[in-house]
Coordinates of C-alpha atoms in Angstrom, one line a residue:
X1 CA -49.8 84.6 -86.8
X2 CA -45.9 84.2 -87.4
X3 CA -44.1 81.5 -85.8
X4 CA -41.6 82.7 -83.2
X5 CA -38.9 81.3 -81.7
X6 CA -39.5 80.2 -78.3
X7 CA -37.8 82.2 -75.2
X8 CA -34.2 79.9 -74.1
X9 CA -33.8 79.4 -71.0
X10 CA -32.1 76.8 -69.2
X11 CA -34.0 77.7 -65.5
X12 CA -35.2 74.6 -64.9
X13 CA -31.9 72.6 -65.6
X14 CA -29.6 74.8 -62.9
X15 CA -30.4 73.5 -59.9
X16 CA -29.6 69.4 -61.3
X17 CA -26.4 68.5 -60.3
X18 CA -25.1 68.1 -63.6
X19 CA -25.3 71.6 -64.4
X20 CA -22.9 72.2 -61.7
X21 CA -20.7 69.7 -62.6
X22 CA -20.4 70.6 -66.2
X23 CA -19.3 74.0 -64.9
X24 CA -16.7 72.7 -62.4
X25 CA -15.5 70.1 -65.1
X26 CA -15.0 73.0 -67.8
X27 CA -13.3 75.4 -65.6
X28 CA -10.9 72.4 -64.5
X29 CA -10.1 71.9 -68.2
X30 CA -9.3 75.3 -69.0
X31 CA -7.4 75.8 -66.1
X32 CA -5.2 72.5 -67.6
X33 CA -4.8 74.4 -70.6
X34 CA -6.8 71.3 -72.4
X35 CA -9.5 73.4 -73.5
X36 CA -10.7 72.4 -77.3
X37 CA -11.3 75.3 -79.8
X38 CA -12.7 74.8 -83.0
X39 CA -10.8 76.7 -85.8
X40 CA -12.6 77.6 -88.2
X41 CA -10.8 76.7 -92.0
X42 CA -12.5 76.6 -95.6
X43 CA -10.5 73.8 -97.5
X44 CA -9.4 74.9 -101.3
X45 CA -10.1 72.0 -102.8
X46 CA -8.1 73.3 -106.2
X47 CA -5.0 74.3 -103.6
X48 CA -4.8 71.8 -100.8
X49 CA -3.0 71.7 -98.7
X50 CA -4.3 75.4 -98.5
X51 CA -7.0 76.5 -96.3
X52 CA -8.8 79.6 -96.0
X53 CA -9.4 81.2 -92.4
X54 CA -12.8 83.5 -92.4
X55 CA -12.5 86.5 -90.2
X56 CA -13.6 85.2 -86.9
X57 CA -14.5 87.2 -83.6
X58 CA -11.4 87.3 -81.0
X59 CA -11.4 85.0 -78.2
X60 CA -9.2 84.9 -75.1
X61 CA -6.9 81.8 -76.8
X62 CA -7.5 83.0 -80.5
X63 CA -6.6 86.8 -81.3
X64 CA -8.8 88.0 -84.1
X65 CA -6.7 87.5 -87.4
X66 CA -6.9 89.4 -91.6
X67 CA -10.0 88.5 -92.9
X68 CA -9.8 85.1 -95.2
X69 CA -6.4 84.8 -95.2
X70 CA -4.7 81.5 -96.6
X71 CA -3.5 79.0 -94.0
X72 CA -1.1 75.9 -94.8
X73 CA -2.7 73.2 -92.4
X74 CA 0.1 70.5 -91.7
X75 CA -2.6 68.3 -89.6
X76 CA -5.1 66.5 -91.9
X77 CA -5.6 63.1 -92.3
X78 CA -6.7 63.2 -95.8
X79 CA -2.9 62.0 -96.1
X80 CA -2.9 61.7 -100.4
X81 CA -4.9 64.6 -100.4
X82 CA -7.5 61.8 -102.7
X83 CA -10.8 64.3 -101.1
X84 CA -9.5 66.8 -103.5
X85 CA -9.3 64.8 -106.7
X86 CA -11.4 65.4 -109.7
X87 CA -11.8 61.6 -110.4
X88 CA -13.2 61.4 -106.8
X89 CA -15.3 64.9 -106.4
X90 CA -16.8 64.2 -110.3
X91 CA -17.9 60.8 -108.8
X92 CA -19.5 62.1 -106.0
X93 CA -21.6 64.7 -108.4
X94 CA -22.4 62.4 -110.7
X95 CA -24.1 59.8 -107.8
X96 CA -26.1 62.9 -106.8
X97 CA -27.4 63.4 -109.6
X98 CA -28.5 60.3 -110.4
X99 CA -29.0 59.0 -106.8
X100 CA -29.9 62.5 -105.2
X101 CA -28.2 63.7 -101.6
X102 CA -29.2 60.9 -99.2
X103 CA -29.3 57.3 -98.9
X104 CA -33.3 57.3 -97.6
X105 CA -32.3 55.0 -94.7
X106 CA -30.9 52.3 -93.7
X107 CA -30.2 49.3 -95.8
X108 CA -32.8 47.1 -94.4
X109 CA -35.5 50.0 -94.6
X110 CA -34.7 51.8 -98.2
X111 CA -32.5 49.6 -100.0
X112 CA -29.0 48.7 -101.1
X113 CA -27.4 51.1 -103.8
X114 CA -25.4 49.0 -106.1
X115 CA -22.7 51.4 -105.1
X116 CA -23.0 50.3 -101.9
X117 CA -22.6 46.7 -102.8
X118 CA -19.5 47.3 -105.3
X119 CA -17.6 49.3 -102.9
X120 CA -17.8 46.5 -100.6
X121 CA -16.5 44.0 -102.6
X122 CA -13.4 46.4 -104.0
X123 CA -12.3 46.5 -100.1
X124 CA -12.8 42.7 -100.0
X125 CA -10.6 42.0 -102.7
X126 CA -8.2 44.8 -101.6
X127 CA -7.9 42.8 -98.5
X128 CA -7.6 39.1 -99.9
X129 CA -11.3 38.5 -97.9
X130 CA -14.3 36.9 -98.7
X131 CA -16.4 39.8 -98.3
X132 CA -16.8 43.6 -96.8
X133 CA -19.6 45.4 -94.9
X134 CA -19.8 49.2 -94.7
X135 CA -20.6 51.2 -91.4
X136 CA -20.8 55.2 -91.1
X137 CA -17.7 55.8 -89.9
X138 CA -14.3 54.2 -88.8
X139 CA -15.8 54.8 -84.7
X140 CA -18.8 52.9 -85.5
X141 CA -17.0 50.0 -87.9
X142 CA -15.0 49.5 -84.3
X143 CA -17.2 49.8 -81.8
X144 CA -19.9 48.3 -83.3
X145 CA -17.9 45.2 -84.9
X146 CA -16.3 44.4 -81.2
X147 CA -19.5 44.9 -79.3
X148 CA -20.8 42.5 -81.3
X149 CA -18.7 39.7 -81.5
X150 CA -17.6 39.8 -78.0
X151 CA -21.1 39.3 -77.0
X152 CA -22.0 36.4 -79.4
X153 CA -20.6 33.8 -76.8
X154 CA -20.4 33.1 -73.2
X155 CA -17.1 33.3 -72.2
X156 CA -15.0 35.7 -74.6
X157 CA -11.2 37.3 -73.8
X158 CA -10.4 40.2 -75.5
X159 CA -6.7 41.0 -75.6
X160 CA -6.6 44.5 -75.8
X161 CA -3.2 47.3 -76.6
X162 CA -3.3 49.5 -74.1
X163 CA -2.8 52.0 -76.6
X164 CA -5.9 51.4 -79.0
X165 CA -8.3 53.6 -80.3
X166 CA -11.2 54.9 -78.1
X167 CA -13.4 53.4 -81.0
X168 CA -11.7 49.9 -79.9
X169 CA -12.4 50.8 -76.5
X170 CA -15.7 51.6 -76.8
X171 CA -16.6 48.4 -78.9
X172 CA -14.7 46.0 -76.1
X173 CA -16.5 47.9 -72.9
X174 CA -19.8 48.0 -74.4
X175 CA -19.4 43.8 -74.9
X176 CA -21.0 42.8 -71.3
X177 CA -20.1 39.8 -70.4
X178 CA -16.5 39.6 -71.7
X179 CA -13.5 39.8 -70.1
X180 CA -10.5 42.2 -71.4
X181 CA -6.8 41.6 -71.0
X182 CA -5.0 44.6 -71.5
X183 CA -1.4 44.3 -72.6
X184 CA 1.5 46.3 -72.7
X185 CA 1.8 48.3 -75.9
X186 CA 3.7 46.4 -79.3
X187 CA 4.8 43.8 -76.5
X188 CA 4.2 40.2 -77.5
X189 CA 6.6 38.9 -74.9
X190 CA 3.5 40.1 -72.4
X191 CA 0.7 39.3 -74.9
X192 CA 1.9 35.9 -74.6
X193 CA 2.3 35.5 -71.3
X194 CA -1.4 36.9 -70.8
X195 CA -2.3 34.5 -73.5
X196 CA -0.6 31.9 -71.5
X197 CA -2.6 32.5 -68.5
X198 CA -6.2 32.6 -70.1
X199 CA -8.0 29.1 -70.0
X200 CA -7.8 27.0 -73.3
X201 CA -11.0 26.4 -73.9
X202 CA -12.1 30.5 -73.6
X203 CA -12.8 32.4 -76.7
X204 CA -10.3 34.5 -77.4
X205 CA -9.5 37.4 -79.5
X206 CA -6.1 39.5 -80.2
X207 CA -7.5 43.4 -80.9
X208 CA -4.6 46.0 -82.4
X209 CA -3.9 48.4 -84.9
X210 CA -1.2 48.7 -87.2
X211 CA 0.0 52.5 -87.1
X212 CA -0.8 54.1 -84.1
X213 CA -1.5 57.9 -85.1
X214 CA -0.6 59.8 -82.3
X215 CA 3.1 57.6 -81.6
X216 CA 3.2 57.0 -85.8
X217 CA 4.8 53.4 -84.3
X218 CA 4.1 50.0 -86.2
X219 CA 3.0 46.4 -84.8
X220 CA 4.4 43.3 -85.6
X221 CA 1.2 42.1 -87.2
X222 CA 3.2 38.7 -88.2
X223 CA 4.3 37.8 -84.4
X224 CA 1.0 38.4 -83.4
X225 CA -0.5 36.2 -85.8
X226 CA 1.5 33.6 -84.8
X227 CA 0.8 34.1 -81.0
X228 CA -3.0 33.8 -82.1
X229 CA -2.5 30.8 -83.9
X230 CA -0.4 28.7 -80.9
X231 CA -2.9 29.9 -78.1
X232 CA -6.3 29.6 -80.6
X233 CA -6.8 33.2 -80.9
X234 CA -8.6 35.2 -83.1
X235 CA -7.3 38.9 -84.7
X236 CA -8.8 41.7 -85.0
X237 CA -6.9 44.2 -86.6
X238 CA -7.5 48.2 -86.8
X239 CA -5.8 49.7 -90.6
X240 CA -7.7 52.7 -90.1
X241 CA -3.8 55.1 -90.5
X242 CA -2.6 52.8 -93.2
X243 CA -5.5 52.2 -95.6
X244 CA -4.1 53.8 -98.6
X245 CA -0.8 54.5 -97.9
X246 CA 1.1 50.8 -97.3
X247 CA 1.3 47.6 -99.8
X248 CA 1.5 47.5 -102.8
X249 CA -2.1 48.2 -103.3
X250 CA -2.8 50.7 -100.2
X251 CA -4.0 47.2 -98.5
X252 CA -2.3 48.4 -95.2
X253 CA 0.6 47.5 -93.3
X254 CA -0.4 43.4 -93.4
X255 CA -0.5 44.0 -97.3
X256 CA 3.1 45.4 -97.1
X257 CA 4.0 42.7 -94.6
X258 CA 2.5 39.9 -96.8
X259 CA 0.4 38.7 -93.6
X260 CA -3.0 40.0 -94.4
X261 CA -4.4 36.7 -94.7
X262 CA -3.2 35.5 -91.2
X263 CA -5.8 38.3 -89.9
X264 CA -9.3 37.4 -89.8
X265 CA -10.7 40.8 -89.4
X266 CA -9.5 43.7 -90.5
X267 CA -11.1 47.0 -90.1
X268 CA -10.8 50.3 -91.9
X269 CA -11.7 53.9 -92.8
X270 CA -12.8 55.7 -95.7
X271 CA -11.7 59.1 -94.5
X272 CA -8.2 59.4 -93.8
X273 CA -6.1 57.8 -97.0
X274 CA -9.1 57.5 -99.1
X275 CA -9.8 61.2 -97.8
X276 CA -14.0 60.6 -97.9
X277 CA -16.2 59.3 -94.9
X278 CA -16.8 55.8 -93.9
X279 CA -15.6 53.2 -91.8
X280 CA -15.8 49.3 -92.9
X281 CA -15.0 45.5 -92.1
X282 CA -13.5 43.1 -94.2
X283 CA -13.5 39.3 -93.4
X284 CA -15.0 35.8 -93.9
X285 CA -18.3 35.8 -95.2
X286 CA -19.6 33.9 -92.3
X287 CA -18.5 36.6 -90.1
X288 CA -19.4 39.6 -92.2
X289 CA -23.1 38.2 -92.6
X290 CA -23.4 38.0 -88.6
X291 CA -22.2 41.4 -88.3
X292 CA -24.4 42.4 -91.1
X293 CA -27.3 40.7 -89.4
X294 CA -26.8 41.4 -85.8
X295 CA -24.4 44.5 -85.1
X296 CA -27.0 47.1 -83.8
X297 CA -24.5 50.0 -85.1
X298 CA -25.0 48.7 -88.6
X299 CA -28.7 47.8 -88.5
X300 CA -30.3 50.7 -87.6
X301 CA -28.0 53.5 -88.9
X302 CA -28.5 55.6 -91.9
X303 CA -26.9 54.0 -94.8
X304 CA -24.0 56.2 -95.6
X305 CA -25.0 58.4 -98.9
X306 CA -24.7 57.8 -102.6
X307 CA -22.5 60.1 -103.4
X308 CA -20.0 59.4 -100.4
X309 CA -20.0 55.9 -101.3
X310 CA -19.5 56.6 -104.8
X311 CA -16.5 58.9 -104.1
X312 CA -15.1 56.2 -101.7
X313 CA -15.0 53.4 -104.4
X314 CA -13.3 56.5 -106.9
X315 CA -10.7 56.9 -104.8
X316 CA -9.8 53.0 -103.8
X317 CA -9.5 51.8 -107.3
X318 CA -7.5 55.0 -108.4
X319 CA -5.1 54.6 -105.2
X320 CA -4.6 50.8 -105.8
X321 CA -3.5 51.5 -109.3
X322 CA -1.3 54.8 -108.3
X323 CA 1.5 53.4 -106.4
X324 CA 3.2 56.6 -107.3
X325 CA 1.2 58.3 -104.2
X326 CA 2.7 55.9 -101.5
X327 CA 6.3 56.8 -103.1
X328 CA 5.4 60.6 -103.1
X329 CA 3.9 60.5 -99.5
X330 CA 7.3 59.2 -98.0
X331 CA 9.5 61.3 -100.1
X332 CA 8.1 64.1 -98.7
X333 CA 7.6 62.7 -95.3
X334 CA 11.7 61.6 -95.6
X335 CA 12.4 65.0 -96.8
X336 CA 10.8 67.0 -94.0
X337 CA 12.4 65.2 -91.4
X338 CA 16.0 65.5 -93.0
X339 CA 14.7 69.4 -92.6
X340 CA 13.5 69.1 -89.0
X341 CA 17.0 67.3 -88.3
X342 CA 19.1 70.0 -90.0
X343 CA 17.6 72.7 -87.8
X344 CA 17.7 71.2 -84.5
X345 CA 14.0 70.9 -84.1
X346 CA 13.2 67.9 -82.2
X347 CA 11.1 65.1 -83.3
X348 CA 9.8 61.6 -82.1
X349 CA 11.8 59.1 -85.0
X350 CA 8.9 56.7 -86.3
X351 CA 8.5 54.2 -89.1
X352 CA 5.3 55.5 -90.5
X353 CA 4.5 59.0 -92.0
X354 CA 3.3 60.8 -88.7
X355 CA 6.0 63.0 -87.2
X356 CA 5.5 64.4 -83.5
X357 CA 7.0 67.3 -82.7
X358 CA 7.0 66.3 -78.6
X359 CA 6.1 69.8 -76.3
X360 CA 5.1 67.7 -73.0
X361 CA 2.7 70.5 -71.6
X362 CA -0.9 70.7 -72.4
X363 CA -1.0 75.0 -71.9
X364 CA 2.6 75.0 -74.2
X365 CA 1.2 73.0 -76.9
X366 CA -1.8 75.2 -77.2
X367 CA 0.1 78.0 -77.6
X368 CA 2.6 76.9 -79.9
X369 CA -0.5 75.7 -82.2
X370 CA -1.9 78.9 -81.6
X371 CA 0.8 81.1 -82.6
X372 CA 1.9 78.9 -85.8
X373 CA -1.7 79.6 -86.9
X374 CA -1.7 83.6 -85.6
X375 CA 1.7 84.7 -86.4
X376 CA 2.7 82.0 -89.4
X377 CA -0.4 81.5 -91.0
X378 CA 0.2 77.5 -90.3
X379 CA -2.1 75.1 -88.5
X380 CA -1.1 72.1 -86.7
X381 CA -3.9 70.2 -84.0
X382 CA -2.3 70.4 -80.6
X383 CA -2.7 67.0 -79.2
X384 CA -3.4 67.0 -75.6
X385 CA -4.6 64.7 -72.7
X386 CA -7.1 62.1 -73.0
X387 CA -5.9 61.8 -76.5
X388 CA -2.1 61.0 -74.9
X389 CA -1.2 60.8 -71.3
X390 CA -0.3 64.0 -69.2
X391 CA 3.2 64.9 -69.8
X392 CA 3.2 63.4 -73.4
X393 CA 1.3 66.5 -75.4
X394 CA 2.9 66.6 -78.8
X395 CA 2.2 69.1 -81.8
X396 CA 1.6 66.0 -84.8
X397 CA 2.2 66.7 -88.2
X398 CA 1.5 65.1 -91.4
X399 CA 3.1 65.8 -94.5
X400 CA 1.8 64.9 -97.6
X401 CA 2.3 64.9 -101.3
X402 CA 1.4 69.0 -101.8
X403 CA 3.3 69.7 -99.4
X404 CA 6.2 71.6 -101.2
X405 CA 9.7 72.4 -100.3
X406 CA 9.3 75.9 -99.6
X407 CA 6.6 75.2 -97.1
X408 CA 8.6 72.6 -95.5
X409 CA 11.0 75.3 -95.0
X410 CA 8.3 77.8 -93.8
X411 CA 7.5 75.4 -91.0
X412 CA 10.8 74.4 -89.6
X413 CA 12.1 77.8 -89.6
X414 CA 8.5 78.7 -87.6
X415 CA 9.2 75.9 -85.1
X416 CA 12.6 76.6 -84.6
X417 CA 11.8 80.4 -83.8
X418 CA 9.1 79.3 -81.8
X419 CA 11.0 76.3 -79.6
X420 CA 13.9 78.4 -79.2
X421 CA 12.1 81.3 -77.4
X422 CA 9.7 78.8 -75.2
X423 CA 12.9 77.2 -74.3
X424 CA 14.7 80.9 -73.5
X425 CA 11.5 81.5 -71.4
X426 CA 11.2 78.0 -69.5
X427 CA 14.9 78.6 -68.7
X428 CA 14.5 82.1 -67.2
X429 CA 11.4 81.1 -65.2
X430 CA 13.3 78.3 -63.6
X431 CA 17.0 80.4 -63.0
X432 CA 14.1 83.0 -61.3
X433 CA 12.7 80.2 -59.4

């Protein structure tokens, strides 16, 4: 007799409380205008930054749209555009053939690729460290990596930016038994008087990022390194938005700075200027083995695949030797932003390559993503609360090296249509108020 599918039915699950909850909760989000869509988008790898948009039912928020049409998306974070590269794709085919589609485990249970092994010692030496340790993802690299060293002693402080990654935040509130100072965002003057205030003798370590994606603002990784060396601290620094794209080398903004060996961890990602998947560590070897050894997220998770890992270490050594990409990326950052200017459409000023467009309500920026995509053929992620306070929703674009003049143009001339009759319409709703 054939198998057949079982009969869904969710009967004995409605009465629970959390069934009634997850209805109220969702109804309260899409009342907010906060409700997250997937959009569905086919990548052309041979003409990124072009995507293609299958024909998709209509929804309420997404009108139904020309069946596979081509759609310029202005919002990835494969910032070089290095997922796309023959050297890096033709390494990932060749690992699969020769290693086949999955690593078999994890690397206590199946074995360490040599890949595995060579890619961590290319992220080593592009940080100045001893030695590197691979985890699945940039999350996991964070949350794990904290977890575990701020529950290794009695007694730990973590000095936290209020504005770090969830991944961070994760890794610090998951470390029972450790304390967290939060301070005030890039604000050493109050990192040191928190620093001031801890007991001596207390663990301590300083955890911050570099670029912050959704502000695109920089830290002074030299002050704080200095703050951690008067008050005994340790550092613990996220490069995950600058990996690729700053030093000389695509070490990161304490590459660029000349500071990275002041930091004595430094974490990264394999999927945003290295455009494949991964997240990783870099530090002293003593530290790396413990991680190695202890961190639960490293020890019993799949090892990431052959092939990813072999496309990762393509793409490193081609964008260490290609400083050319790092000039390109800020040429074109530079020149959309001379465009944005020209036309009146504002922009939040930052010293990295993201540029926010600022909209400042959740329901507005949804709709201004949604009709760049609809009417334009241009997608951009609407960023909305929890991923920036209430009040601070933002449109956040990222230019890169395909990006060409003419679709530079296509875009400002999009937003400035689109800003200009939002702001028409906000007017007349409040003179009717």
């Amino acid at each position: 007799m054939p198998w057949r599918k079982p009969a869904v039915s969710s009967n004995h699950v409605d009465g629970h409380p959390f069934f009634r909850f997850c209805q109220t909760a969702l109804a309260d989000i899409r009342a907010q205008g906060r409700y997250r869509q997937f959009t569905p988008l086919a990548r052309l790898a041979d003409r990124y930054p072009l995507y293609e948009q299958p024909e998709t039912a209509p929804t309420p928020s997404t009108p139904a749209c020309p069946e596979d049409r081509e759609v310029v998306v202005w919002s990835s974070n494969d910032y070089l555009g290095m997922g796309v590269e023959p050297v890096v794709v033709e390494a990932a085919i060749r690992a699969i053939h020769e290693h086949g589609a999955g690593a078999g485990g994890t690397r206590n249970i199946a074995g360490t690729s040599p890949v595995h092994t060579a890619l961590e010692a290319e992220l080593a030496d592009l940080h100045g460290k001893e030695a590197g340790l691979l985890f699945g993802s940039g999350y996991v690299s964070n949350q794990a990596s904290l977890q575990t060293i701020l529950t290794s002693m009695p007694g730990w402080i973590c000095f936290s930016d209020r504005l770090n990654h969830a991944s961070m935040i994760a890794g610090i509130k998951g470390a029972r038994g450790s304390s967290t100072v939060i301070f005030e965002h890039n604000d050493l003057a109050d990192l040191e008087a928190r620093l001031a205030a801890a007991p001596k003798d207390a663990p301590k370590l300083i955890a911050f990022e570099s670029v912050y994606s959704m502000d695109g603002d920089i830290s002074d990784i030299a002050g704080t390194c200095a703050l951690a060396r008067k008050y005994g601290a340790m550092t613990y620094l996220d490069e995950v938005h600058a990996v690729g794209l700053y030093g000389a080398q695509g070490g990161g903004v304490s590459q660029r700075d000349g500071v990275a060996d002041q930091v004595d961890i430094i974490e990264g990602t394999l999927a945003k200027g290295f455009g494949v998947h991964g997240g990783y560590i870099t530090a002293s070897s003593n530290i790396v083995e413990y991680l190695r050894l202890t961190a639960s997220g490293f020890i019993f998770t799949t090892a990431l695949p052959p092939a990813v890992v072999a496309a990762a270490l393509a793409s490193v050594k081609q964008v260490r030797k290609d400083n050319w990409r790092r000039e390109r990326i800020f040429e074109r950052v530079d020149t959309f932003r001379a465009k944005l200017r020209a036309a009146g459409v504002p922009f939040n000023m930052t010293p990295s390559h993201i540029v926010p467009i600022p909209v400042g309500d959740a329901r507005r920026c949804r709709e201004l993503s949604d009709r760049l995509l609809n009417d334009y053929g241009m997608y951009t992620t609407p960023i909305n609360y929890p991923t920036v306070p209430r009040g601070m929703e933002r449109l956040r674009l990222t230019p890169g090296p395909r990006h060409t003049d003419a679709m530079m143009d296509e875009m400002v001339a999009a937003l400035s249509h689109l800003l200009r009759v939002n702001d028409l319409a906000d007017a007349s709703a409040v003179a009717m108020a």
